[in-house]
Short mmCIF file of C-alpha atoms in Angstrom, two decimals:
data_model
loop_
_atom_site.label_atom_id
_atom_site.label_comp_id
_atom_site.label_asym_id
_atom_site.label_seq_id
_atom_site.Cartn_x
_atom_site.Cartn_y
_atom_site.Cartn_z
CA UNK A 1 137.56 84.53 105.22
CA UNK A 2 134.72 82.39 104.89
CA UNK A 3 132.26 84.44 103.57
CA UNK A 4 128.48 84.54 103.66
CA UNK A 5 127.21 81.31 103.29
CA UNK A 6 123.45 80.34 102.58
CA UNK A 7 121.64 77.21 102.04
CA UNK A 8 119.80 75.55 99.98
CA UNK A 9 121.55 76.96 96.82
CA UNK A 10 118.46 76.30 95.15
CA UNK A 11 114.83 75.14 96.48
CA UNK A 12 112.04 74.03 94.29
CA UNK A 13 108.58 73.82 95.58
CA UNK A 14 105.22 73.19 94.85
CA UNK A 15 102.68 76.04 95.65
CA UNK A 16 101.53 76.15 98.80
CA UNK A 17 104.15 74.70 100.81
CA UNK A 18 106.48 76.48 103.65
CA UNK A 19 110.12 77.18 102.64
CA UNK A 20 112.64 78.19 104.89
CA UNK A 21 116.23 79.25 104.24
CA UNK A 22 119.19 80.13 106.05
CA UNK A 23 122.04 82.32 105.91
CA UNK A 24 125.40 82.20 108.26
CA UNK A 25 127.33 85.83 107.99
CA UNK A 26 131.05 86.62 108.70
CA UNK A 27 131.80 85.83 111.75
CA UNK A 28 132.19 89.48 113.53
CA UNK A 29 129.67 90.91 111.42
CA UNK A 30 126.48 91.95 114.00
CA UNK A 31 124.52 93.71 110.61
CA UNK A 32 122.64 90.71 108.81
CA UNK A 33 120.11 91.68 106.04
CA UNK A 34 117.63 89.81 103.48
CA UNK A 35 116.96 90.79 99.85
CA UNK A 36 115.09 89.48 97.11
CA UNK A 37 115.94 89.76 93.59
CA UNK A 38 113.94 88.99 90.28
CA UNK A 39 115.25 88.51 87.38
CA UNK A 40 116.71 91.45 85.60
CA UNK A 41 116.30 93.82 88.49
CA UNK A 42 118.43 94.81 91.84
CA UNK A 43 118.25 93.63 95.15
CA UNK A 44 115.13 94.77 97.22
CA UNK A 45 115.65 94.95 100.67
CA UNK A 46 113.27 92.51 102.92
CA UNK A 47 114.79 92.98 106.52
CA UNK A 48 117.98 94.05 108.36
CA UNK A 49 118.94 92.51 111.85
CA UNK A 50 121.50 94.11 114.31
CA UNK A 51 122.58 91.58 116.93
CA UNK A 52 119.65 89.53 117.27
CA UNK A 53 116.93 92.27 117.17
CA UNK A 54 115.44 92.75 114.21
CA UNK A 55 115.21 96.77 113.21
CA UNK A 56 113.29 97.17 109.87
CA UNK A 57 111.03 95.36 107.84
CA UNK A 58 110.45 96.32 104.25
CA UNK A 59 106.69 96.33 103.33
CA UNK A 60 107.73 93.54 100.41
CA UNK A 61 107.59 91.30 103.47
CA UNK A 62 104.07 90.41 104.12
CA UNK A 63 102.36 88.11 106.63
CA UNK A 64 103.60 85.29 105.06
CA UNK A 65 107.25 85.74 105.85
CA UNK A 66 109.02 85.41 109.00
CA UNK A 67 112.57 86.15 109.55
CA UNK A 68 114.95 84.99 112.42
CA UNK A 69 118.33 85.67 113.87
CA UNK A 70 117.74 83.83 117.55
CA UNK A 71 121.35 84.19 118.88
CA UNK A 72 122.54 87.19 117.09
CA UNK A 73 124.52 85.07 114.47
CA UNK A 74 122.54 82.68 111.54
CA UNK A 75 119.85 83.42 110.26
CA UNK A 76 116.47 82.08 109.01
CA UNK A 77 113.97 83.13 106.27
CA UNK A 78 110.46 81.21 105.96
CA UNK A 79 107.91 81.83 103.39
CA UNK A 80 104.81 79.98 104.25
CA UNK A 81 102.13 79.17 101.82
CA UNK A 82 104.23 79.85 98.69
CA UNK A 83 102.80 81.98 95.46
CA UNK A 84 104.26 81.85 92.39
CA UNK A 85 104.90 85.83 92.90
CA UNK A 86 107.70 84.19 94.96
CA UNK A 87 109.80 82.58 92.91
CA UNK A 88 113.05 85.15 93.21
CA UNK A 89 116.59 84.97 94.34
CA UNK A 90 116.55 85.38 98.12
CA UNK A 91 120.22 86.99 99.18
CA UNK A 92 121.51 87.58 102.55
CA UNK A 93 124.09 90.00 102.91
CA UNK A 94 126.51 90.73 106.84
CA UNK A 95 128.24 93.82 107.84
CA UNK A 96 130.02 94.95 110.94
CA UNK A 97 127.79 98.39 112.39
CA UNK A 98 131.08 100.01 113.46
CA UNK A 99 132.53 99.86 109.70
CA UNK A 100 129.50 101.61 108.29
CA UNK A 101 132.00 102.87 105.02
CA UNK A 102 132.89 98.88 104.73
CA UNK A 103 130.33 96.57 101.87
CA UNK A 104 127.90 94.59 102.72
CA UNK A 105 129.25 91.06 101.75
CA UNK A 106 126.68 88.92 99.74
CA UNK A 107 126.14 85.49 100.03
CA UNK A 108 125.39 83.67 96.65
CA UNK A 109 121.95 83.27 97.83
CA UNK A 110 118.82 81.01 97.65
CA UNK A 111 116.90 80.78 94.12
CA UNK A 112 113.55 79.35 94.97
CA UNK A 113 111.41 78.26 92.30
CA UNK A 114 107.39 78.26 92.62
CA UNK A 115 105.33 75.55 90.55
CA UNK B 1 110.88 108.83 96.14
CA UNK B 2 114.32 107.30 96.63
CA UNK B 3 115.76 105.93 93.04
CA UNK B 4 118.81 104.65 91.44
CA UNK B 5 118.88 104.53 87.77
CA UNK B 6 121.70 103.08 85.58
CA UNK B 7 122.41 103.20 81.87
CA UNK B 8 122.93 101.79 79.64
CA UNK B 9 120.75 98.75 80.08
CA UNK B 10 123.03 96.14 78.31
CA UNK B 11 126.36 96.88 76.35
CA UNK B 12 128.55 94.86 74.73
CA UNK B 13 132.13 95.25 73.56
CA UNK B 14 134.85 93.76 72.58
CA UNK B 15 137.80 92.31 74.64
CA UNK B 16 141.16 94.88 75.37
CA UNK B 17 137.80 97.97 75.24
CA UNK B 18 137.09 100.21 77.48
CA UNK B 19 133.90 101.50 78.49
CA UNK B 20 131.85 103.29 81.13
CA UNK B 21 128.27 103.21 82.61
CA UNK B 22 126.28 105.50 84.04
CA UNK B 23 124.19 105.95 87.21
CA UNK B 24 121.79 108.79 88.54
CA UNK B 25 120.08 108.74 91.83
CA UNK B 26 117.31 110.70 93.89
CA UNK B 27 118.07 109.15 97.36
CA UNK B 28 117.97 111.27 100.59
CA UNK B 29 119.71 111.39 102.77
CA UNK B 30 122.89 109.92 101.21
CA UNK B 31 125.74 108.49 102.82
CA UNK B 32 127.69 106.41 99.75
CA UNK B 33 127.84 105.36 96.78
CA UNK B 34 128.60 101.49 95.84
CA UNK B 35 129.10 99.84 92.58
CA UNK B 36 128.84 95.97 92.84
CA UNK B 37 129.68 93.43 89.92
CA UNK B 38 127.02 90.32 89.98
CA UNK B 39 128.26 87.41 88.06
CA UNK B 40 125.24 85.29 87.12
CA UNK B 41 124.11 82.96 89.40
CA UNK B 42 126.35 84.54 92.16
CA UNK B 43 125.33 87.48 95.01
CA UNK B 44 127.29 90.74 94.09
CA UNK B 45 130.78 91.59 95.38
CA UNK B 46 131.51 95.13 95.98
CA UNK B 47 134.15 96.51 93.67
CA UNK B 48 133.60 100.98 95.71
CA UNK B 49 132.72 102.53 97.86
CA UNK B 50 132.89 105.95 98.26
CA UNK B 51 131.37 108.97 100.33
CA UNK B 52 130.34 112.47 99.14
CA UNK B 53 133.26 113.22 99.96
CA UNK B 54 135.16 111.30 97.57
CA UNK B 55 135.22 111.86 93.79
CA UNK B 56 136.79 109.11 92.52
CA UNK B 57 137.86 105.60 93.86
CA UNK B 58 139.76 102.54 91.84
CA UNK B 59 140.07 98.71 92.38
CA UNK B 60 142.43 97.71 89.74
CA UNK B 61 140.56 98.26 85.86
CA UNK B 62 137.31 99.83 87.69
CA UNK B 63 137.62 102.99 88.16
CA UNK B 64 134.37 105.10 89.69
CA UNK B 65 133.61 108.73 89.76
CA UNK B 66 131.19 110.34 92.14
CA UNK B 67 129.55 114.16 91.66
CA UNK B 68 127.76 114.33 94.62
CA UNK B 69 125.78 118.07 93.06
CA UNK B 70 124.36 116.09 90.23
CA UNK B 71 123.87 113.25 92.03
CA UNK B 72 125.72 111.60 89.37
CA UNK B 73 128.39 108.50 88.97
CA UNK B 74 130.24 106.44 86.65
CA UNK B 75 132.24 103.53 86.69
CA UNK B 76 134.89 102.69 83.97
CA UNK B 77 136.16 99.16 83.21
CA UNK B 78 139.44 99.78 81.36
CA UNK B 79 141.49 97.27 79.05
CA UNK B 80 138.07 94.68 79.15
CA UNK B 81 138.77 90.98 79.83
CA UNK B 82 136.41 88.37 79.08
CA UNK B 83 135.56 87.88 83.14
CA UNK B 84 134.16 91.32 83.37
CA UNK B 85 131.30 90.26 81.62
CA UNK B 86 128.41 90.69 84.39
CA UNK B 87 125.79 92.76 86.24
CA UNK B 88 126.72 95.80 86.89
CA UNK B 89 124.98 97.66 90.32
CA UNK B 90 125.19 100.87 91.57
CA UNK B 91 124.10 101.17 95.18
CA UNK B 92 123.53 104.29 97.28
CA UNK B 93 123.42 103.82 100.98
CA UNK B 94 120.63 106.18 102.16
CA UNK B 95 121.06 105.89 105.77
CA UNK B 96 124.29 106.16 107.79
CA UNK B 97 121.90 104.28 110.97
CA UNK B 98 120.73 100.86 109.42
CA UNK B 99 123.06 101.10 106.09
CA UNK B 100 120.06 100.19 104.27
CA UNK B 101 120.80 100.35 100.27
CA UNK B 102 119.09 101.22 97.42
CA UNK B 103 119.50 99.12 94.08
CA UNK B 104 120.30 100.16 90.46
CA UNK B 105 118.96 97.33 88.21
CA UNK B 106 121.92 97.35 86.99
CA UNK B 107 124.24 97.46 83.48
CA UNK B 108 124.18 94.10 81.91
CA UNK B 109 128.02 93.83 80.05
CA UNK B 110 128.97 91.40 77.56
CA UNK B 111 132.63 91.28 77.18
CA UNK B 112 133.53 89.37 73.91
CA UNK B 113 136.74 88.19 72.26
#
């Protein structure tokens, strides 16, 4: 088991710039979804993709993000123009649709810092 | 509006302890209940999962209860080791479709020796 992995670990930008991240589920998981987490809080959900279609968007996820799953298996996050309201821990999370009573599995995700 | 609320906040405790935390949520329509532990630095890692069917569920020390008429759960950590200090999440999965969840922000334990 190879777990969720995502890359960078960490990212640390200047304001303004375009960030992108990506996240690789498990294997025969079709579910991928995006969070972001401040400090001290939960998870917020950004986006969910089944397959490579992606079915909901949260409203946290303004013009300025795009997210990608092109052949129904990794996955991208950009964040263009960075604000310092950015700077959060950006976690990507897989699960299989037909095990809906199965976790989501976590990936240790991206902390992006804003200066 | 859909919430998840935990308590305590923080708690700390000594080592060989037990203790429980508390979690309340508004969120409908409900399909499960999750509790994930979040070391820090690290994404969480489920520990339950349980419908409303289930009232109780165990992984080892954690042990979680589920009252799906109060809309009410608890997890207890028994016989405390110094690793179980972490975040502490309760999840409720709102929608058996997408499986989108709704966060807690979560217990913050401090197990020490």
């Amino acid at each position: 088991d190879t777990g969720v992995s995502q890359d960078p670990r960490h990212k640390i930008t200047k304001r303004g710039q375009n960030v992108t991240f990506r996240c690789d589920p498990i294997s025969e998981h079709n579910r991928l979804y995006w969070y972001r987490q401040t400090l001290g809080q939960g998870p917020e959900f950004l986006t969910y993709f089944q397959n490579e279609a992606q079915l909901e968007k949260s409203r946290l996820l303004s013009d300025r993000f795009s997210a990608e799953r092109p052949k129904g298996s990794f996955s991208t996050l950009e964040i263009q123009r960075t604000e310092q309201g950015d700077s959060a821990m950006y976690l990507c999370a897989s699960s299989n649709q037909w095990d809906s009573n199965q976790p989501q599995h976590f990936g240790d995700g991206t902390r992006l810092s804003i200066l | 509006k859909n919430q998840v609320e935990q308590s305590p906040q923080s708690l700390i405790i000594l080592e060989g302890k037990n203790c429980t935390l508390q979690c309340n949520y508004t969120v409908s329509p409900f399909s499960n209940l999750r509790w994930y532990k979040q070391d820090t630095g690290r994404g969480p890692v489920s520990l339950t999962i349980m419908t409303f069917s289930e009232n109780t569920k165990s992984n080892g020390r954690y042990t979680a209860t589920l009252d799906a008429d109060t809309k009410q759960s608890s997890l207890h950590i028994t016989a405390s080791q110094l690793s179980d200090s972490a975040s502490y999440i309760c999840v409720v999965g709102g929608s058996y479709n997408t499986d989108k969840l709704i966060f807690g922000t979560g217990t913050r334990l401090q197990v020490f020796p």
